[in-house]
mmCIF file of C-alpha atoms and ligand atoms in Angstrom:
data_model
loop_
_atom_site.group_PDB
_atom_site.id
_atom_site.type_symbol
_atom_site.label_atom_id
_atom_site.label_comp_id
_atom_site.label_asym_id
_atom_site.label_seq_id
_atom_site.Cartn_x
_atom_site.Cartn_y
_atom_site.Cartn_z
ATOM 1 C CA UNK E 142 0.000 0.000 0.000
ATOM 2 C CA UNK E 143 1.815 3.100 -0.855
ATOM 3 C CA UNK E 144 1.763 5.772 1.684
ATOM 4 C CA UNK E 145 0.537 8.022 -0.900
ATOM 5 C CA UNK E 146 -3.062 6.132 -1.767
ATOM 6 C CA UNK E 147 -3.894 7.043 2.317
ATOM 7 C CA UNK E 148 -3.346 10.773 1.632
ATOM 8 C CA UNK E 149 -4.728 11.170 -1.472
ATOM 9 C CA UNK E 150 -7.890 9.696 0.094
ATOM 10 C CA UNK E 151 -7.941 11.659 2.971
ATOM 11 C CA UNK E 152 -7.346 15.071 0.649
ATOM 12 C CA UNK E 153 -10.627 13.701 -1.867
ATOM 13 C CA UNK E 154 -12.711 13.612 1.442
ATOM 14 C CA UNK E 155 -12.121 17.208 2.239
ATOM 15 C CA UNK E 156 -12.126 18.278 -1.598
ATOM 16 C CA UNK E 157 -13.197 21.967 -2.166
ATOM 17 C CA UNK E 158 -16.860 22.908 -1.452
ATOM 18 C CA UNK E 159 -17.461 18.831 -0.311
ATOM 19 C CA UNK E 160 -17.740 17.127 3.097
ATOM 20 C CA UNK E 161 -19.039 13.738 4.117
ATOM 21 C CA UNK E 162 -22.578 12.459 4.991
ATOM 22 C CA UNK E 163 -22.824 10.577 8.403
ATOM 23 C CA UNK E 164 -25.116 7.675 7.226
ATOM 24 C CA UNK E 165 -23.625 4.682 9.526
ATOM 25 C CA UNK E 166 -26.630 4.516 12.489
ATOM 26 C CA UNK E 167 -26.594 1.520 14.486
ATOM 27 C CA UNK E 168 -29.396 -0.738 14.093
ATOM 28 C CA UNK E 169 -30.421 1.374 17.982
ATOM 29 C CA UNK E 170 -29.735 4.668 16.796
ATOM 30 C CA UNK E 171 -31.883 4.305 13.240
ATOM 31 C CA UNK E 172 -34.110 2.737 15.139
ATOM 32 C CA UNK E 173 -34.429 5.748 17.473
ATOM 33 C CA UNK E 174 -35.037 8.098 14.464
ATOM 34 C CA UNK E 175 -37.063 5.964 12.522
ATOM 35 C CA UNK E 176 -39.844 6.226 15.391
ATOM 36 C CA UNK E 177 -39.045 9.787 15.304
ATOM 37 C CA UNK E 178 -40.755 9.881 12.008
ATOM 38 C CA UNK E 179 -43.341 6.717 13.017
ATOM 39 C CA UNK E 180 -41.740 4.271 10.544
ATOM 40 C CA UNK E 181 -41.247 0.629 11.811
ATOM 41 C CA UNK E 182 -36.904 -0.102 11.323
ATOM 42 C CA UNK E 183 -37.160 -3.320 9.684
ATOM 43 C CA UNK E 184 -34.375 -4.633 7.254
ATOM 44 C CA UNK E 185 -36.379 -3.012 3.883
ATOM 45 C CA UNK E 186 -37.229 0.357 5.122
ATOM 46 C CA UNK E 187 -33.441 0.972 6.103
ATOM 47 C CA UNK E 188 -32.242 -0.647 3.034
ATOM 48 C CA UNK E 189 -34.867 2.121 1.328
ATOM 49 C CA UNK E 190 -34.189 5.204 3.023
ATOM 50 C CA UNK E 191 -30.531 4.549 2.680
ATOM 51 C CA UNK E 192 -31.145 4.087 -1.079
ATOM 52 C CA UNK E 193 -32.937 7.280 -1.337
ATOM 53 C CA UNK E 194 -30.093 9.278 0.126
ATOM 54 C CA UNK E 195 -27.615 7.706 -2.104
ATOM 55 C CA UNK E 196 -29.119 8.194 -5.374
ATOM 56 C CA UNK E 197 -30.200 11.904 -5.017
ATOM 57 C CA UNK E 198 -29.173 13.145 -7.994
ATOM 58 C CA UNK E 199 -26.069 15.636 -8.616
ATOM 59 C CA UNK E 200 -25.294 15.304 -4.571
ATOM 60 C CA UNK E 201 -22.043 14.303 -5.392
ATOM 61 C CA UNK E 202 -21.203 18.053 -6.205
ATOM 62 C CA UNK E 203 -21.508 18.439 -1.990
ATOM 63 C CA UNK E 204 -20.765 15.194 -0.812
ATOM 64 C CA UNK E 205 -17.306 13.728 -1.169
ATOM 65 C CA UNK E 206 -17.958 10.438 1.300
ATOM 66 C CA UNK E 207 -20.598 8.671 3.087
ATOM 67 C CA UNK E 208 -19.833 6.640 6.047
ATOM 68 C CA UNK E 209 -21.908 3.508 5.971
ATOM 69 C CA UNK E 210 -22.874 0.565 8.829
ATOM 70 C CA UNK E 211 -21.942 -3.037 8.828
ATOM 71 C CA UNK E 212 -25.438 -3.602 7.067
ATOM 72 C CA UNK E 213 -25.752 -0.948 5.158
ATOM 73 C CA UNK E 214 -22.128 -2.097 3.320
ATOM 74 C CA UNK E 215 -23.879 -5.282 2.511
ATOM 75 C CA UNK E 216 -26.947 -3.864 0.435
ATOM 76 C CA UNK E 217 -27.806 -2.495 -2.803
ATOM 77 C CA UNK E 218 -29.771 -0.098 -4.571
ATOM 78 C CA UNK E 219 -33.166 -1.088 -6.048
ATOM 79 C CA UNK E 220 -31.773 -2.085 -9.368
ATOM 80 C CA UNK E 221 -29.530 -4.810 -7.631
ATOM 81 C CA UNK E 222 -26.389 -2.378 -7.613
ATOM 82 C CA UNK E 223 -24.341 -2.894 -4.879
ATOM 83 C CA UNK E 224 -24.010 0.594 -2.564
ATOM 84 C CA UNK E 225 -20.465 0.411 -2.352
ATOM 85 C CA UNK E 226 -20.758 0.412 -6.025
ATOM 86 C CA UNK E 227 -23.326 2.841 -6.644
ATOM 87 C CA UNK E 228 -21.474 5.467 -4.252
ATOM 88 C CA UNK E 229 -18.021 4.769 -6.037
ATOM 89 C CA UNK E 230 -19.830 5.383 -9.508
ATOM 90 C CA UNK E 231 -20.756 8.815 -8.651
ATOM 91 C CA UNK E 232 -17.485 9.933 -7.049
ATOM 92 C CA UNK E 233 -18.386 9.268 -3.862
ATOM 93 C CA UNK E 234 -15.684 7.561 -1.443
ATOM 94 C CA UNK E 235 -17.294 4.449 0.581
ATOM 95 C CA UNK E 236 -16.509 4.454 4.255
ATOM 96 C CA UNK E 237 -18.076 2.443 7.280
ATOM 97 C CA UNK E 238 -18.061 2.575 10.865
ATOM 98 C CA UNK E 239 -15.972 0.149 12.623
ATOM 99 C CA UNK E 240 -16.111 0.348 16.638
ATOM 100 C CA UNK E 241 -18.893 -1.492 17.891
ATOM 101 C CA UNK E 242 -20.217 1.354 20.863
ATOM 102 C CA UNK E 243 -19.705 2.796 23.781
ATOM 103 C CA UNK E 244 -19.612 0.444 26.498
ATOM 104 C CA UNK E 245 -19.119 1.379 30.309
ATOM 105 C CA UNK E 246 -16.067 2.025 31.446
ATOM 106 C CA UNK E 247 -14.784 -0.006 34.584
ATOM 107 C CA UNK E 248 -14.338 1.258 37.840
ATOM 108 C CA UNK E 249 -15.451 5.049 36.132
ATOM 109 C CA UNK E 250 -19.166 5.572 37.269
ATOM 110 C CA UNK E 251 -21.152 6.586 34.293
ATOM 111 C CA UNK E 252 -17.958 7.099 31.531
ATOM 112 C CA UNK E 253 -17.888 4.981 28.830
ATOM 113 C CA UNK E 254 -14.733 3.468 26.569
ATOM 114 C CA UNK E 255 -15.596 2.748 22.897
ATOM 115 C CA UNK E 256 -14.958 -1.080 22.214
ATOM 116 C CA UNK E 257 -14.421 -3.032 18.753
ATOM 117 C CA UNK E 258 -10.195 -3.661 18.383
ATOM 118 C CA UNK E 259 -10.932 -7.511 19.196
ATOM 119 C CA UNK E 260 -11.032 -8.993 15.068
ATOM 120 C CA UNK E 261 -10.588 -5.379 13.927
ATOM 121 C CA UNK E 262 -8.062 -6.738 11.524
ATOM 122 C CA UNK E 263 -9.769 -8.893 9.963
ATOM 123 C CA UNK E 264 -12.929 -6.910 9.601
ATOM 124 C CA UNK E 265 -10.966 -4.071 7.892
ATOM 125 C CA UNK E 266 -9.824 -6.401 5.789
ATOM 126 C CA UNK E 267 -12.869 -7.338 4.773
ATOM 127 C CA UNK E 268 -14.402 -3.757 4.311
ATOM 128 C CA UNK E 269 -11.969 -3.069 2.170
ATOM 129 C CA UNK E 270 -12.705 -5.572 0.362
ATOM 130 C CA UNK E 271 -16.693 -4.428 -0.228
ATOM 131 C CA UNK E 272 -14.923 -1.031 -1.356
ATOM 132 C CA UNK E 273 -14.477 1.072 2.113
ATOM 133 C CA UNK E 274 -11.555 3.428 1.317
ATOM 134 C CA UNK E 275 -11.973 5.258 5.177
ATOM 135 C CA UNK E 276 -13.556 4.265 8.666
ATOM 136 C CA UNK E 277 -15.056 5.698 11.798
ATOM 137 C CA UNK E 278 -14.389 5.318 14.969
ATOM 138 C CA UNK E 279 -16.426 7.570 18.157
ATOM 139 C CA UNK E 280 -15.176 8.026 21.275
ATOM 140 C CA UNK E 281 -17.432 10.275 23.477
ATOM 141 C CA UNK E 282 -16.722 12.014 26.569
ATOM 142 C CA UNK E 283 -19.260 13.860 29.250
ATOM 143 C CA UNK E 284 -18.606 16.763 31.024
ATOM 144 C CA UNK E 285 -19.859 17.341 34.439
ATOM 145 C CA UNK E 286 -17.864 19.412 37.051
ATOM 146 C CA UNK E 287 -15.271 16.177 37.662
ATOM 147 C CA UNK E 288 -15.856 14.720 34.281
ATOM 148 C CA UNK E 289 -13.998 13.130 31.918
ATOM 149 C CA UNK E 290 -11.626 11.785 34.395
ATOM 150 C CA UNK E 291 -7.569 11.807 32.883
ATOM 151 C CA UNK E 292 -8.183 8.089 32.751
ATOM 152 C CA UNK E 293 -11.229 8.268 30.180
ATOM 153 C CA UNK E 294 -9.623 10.567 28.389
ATOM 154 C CA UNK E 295 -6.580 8.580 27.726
ATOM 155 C CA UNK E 296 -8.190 4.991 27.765
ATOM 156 C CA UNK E 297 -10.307 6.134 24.700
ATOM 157 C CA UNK E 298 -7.359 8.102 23.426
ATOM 158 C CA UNK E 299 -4.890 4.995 23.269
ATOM 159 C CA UNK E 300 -8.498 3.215 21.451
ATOM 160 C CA UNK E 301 -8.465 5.491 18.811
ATOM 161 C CA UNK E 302 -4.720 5.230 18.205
ATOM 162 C CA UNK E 303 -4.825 1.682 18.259
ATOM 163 C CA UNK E 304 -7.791 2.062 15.544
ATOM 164 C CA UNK E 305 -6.130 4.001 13.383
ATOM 165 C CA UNK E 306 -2.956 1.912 13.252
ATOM 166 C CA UNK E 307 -4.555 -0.856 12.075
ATOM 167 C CA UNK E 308 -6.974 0.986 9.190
ATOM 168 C CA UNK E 309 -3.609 2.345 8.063
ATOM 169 C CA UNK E 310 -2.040 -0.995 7.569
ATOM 170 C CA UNK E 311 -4.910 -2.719 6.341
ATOM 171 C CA UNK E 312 -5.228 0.961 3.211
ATOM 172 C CA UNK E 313 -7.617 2.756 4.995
ATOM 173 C CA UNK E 314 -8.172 6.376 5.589
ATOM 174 C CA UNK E 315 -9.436 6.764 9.715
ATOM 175 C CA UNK E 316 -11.842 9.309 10.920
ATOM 176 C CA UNK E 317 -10.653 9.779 14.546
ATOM 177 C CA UNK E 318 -13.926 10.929 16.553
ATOM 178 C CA UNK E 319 -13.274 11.955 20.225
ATOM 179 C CA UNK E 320 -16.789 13.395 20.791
ATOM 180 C CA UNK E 321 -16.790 15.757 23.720
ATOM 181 C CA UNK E 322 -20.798 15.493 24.259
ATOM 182 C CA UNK E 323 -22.768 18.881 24.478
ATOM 183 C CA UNK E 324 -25.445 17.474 27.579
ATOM 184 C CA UNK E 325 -25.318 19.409 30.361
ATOM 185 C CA UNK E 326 -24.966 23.279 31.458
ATOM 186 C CA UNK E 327 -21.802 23.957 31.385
ATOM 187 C CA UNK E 328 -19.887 27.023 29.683
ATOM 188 C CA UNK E 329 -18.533 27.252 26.810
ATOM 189 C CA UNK E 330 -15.061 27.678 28.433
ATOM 190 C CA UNK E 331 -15.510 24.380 30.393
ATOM 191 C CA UNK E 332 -16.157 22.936 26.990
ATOM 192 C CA UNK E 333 -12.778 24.538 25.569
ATOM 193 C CA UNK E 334 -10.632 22.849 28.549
ATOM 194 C CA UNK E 335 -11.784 19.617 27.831
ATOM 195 C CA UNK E 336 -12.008 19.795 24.223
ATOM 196 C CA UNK E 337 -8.490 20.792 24.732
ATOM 197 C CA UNK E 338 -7.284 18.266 27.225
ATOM 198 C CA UNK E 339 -9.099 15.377 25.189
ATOM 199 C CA UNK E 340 -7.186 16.506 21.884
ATOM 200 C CA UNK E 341 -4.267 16.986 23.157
ATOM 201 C CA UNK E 342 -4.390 12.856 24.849
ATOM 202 C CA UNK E 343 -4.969 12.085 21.487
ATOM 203 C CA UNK E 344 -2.577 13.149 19.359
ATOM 204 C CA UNK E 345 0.099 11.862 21.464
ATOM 205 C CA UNK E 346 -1.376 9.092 20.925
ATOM 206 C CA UNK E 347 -1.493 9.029 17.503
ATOM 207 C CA UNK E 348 2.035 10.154 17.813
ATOM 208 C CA UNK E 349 3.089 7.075 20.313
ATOM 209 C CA UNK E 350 1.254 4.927 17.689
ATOM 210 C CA UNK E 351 2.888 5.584 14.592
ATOM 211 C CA UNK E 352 0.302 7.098 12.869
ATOM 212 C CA UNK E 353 0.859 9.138 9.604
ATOM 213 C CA UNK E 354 -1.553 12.008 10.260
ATOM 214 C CA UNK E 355 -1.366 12.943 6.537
ATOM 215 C CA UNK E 356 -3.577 9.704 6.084
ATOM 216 C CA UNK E 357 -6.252 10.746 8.357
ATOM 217 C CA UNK E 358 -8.950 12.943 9.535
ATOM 218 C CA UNK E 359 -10.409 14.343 13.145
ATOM 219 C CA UNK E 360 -14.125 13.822 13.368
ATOM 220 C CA UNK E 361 -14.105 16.452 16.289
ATOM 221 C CA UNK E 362 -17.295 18.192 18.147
ATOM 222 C CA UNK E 363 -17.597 21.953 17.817
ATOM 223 C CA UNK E 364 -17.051 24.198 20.784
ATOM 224 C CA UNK E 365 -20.193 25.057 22.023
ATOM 225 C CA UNK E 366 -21.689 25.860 25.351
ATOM 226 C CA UNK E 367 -23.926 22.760 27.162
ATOM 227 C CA UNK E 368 -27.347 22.462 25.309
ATOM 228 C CA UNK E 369 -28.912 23.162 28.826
ATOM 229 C CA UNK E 370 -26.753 26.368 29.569
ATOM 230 C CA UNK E 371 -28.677 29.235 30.516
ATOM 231 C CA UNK E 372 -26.153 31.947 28.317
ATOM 232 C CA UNK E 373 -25.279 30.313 25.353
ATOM 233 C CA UNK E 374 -22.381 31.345 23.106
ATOM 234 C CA UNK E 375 -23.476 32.566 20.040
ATOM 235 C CA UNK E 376 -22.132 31.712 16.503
ATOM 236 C CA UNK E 377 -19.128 34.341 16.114
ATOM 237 C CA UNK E 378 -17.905 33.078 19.912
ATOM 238 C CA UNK E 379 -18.433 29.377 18.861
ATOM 239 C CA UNK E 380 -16.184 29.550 15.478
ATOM 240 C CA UNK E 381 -13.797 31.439 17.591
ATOM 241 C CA UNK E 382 -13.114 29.332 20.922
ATOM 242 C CA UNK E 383 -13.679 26.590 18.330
ATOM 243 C CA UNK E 384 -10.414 27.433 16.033
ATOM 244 C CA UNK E 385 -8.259 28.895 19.318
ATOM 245 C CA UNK E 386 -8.712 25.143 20.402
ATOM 246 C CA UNK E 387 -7.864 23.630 17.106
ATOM 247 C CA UNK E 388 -5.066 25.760 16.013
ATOM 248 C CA UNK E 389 -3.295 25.175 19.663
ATOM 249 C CA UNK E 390 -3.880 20.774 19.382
ATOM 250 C CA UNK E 391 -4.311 20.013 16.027
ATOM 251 C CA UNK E 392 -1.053 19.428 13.765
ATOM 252 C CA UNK E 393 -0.908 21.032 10.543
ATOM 253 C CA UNK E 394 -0.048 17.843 8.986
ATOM 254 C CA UNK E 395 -3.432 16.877 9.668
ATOM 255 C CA UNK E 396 -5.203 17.565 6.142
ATOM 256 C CA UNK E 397 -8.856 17.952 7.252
ATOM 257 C CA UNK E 398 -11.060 18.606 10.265
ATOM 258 C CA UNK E 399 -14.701 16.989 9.773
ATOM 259 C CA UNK E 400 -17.113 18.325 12.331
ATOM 260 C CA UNK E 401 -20.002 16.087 13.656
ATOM 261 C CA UNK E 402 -23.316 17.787 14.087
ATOM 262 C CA UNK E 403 -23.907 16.609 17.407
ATOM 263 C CA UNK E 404 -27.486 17.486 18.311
ATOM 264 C CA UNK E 405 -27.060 21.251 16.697
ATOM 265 C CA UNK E 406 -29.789 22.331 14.852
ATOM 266 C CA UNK E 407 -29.146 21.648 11.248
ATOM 267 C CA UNK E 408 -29.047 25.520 10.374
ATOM 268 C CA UNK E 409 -26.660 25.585 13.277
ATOM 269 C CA UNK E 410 -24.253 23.408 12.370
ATOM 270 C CA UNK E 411 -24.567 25.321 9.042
ATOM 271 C CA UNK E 412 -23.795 28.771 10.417
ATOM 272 C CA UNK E 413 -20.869 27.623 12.715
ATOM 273 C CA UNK E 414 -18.848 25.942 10.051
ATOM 274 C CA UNK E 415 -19.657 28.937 7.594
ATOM 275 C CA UNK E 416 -18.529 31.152 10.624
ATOM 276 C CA UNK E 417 -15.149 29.477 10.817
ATOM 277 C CA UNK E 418 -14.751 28.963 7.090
ATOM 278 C CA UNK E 419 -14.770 33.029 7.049
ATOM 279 C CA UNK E 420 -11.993 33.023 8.855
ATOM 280 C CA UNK E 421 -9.801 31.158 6.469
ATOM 281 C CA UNK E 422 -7.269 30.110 5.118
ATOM 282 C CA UNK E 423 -6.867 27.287 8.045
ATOM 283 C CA UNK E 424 -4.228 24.996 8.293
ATOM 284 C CA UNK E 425 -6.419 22.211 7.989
ATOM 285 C CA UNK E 426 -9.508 22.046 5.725
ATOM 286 C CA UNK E 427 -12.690 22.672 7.955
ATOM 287 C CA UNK E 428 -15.752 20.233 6.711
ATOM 288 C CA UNK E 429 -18.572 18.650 7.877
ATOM 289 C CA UNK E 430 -19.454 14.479 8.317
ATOM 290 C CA UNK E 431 -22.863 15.540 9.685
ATOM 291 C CA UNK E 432 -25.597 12.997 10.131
ATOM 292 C CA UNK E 433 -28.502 14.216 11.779
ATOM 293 C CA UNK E 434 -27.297 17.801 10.254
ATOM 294 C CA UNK E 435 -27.937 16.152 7.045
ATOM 295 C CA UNK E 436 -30.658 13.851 6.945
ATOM 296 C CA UNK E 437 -33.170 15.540 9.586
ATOM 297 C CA UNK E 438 -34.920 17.475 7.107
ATOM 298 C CA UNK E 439 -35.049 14.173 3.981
ATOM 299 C CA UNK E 440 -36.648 12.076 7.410
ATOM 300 C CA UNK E 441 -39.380 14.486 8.003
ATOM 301 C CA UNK E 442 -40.318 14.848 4.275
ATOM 302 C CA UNK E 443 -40.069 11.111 4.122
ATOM 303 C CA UNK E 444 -42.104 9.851 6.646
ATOM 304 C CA UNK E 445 -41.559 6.299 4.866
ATOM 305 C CA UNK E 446 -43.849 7.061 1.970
ATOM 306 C CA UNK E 447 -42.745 6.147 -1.341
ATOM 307 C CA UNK E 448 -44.796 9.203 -2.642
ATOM 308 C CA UNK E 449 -42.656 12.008 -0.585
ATOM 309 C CA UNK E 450 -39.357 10.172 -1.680
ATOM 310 C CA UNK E 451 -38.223 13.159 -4.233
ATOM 311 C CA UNK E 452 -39.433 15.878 -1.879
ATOM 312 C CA UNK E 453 -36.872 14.079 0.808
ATOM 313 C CA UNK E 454 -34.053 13.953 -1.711
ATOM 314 C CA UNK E 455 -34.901 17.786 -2.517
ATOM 315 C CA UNK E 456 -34.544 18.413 1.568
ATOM 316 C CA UNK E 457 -31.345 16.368 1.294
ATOM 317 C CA UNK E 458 -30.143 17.901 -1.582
ATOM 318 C CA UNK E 459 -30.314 21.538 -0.331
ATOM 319 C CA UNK E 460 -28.744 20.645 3.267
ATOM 320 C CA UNK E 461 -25.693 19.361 1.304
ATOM 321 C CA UNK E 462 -25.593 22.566 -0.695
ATOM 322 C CA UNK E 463 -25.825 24.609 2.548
ATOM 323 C CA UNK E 464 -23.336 23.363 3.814
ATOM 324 C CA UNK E 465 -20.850 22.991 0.774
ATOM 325 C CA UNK E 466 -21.372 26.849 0.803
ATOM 326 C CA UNK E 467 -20.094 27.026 4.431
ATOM 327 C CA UNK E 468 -17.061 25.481 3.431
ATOM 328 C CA UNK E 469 -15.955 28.523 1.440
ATOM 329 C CA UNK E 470 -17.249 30.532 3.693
ATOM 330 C CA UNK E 471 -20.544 31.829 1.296
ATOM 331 C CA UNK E 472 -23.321 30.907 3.135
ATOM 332 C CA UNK E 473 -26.120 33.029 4.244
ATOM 333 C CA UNK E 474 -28.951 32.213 6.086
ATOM 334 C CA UNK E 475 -31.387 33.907 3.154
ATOM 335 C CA UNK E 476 -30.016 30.577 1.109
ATOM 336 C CA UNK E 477 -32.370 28.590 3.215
ATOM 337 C CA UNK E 478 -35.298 30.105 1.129
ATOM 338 C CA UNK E 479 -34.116 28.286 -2.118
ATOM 339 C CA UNK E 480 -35.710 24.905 -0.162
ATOM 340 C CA UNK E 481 -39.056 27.067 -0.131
ATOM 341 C CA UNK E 482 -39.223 28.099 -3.208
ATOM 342 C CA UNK E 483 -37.424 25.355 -5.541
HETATM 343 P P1 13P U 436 -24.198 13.695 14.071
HETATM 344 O O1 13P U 436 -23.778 14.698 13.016
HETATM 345 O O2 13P U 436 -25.671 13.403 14.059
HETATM 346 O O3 13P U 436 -23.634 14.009 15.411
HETATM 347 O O4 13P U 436 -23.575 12.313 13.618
HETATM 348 C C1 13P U 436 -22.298 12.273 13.191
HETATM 349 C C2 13P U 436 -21.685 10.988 13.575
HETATM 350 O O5 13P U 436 -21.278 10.224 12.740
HETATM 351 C C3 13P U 436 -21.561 10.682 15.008
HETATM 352 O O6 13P U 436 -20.680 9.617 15.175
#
């Protein structure tokens, strides 16, 4: 595997004006948003909805990547095409989620270490094999006032190293996702240290591992003040304490930062990554690998009915375009009309 195939990978994900769409749910967490929408989660209707979002036409001008789930790798389109295949054919890059969930943590009351490096090598090799060029792997962290603990932080660090390692030997691009979650009402300082702290345990990790940071990508979250905060930070302070922690953890070898959504509204997530992108140039390109972000508005227009399956890939379709904008830094809120009126 030359070195060279891992960067050039990583660089396609984070091409000009494109980002990734988060489309790797756990049979739990589909499950979840499938009820949202009152649609039962059987084998078909996931197979279906994924099929929808991957054959929205001219998408691919937004989307570099989709990240898919053990399942989801094995299926295929309605004509019989395999998705792999189908993604690959419009320029999309196949990816797929690899760690299997986080699972308590022992003797660490209510923190959590993301598990899945038992068979990883084999698996990968087999994903690669049904076409995934990149992987994910989430670890998350909660703050409270004595939360994460140093040894969360750097049992889930040394994970994610370990992860990445063996993607890179096996010719695949990893998405390193230490998810600091937004619960709770803390500032948006408090979120800064630990974003911090947590970024900085894992690139020495990386580091200690070996890893070639040109061949990969941080899934990171945003810095953003506790959903339950009374004083939020708005979207100019969020881009800001956002980049001071990047540009003091995050090596400039490191060819692309791919924000996760994380429970933002989908407008939100919009407006914060435009917000940074207008502070460019970055060392690192600034994305998106949003799935809610992306795919709350196609559910809602769904609602599982074959008859509302073009007005979901519209809803798609313009979220993707949204956001491509914010990766220049050209998007306005007034864009959101276009939905409205197309
Ligand atoms: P959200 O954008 O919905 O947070 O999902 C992204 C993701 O892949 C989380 O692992």
């Amino acid at each position: 595997m030359p070195a060279n195939e891992l960067h050039e990978t990583a660089r396609a994900l984070v091409a000009e004006g494109k980002g990734i769409l988060a489309a790797d749910e756990s049979d739990s967490t589909i499950k979840k948003r499938f009820d949202s929408i009152g649609v039962e989660s059987t084998e078909e209707n996931r197979r279906g909805y994924r099929d929808l979002l991957f054959t929205t036409d001219g998408v691919q001008d937004y989307i570099s990547g989709v990240i898919l789930f053990d399942e989801t790798i094995r299926q295929s389109s309605a004509d019989g095409t395999p998705f792999p295949e189908l993604l690959e054919s419009k320029g999309i890059v196949p990816g797929i989620k690899v760690d299997s969930g986080a699972k308590p943590l022992a003797l660490a009351d209510g923190e959590t270490v993301t598990e899945g490096l038992d068979g990883l090598r084999g698996r990968l090799e087999e994903y690669r094999s049904l076409g995934a060029r990149f992987a994910k792997w989430r670890a998350t962290y909660s703050i409270t006032n004595d939360k994460p603990s140093e040894y969360c932080t750097w049992a889930n660090a040394h994970a994610l190293a370990r992860y990445a390692a063996l993607c890179q030997e096996a010719g695949i691009v990893p998405i390193v996702e230490p998810e600091v979650l937004m619960d709770g009402t803390h500032t948006v300082e408090r979120a800064y240290h630990v974003t911090s702290r947590v970024l900085n345990a894992v690139y020495t990790e990386l580091f200690d591992q070996r890893i070639d940071l040109e061949g990969t990508l941080l899934k990171p979250n945003m810095v953003l003040s506790g959903y339950e905060a009374s004083d939020r930070a708005g979207v100019e302070d969020v881009a800001e304490w956002t980049l001071r922690c990047f540009y003091k953890h995050v090596p400039a070898a490191v060819p692309g930062i791919v924000f996760l959504s994380g429970g933002q509204s989908d407008e939100d997530a919009t407006a914060h990554l435009n917000a940074m992108n207008k502070r460019g140039p970055h060392p690192w390109q600034l994305s998106f690998s949003y799935g809610r972000a992306l795919q709350a508005p196609a559910l809602k227009a769904w609602l599982g009915k074959p008859e509302n399956v073009e007005a979901a890939q519209r809803a798609y379709y313009h979220r993707a375009k949204m956001n491509g904008a914010a990766r220049t830094g050209m998007y306005a809120p007034e864009m959101e009309r276009e939905a409205v009126t197309a």
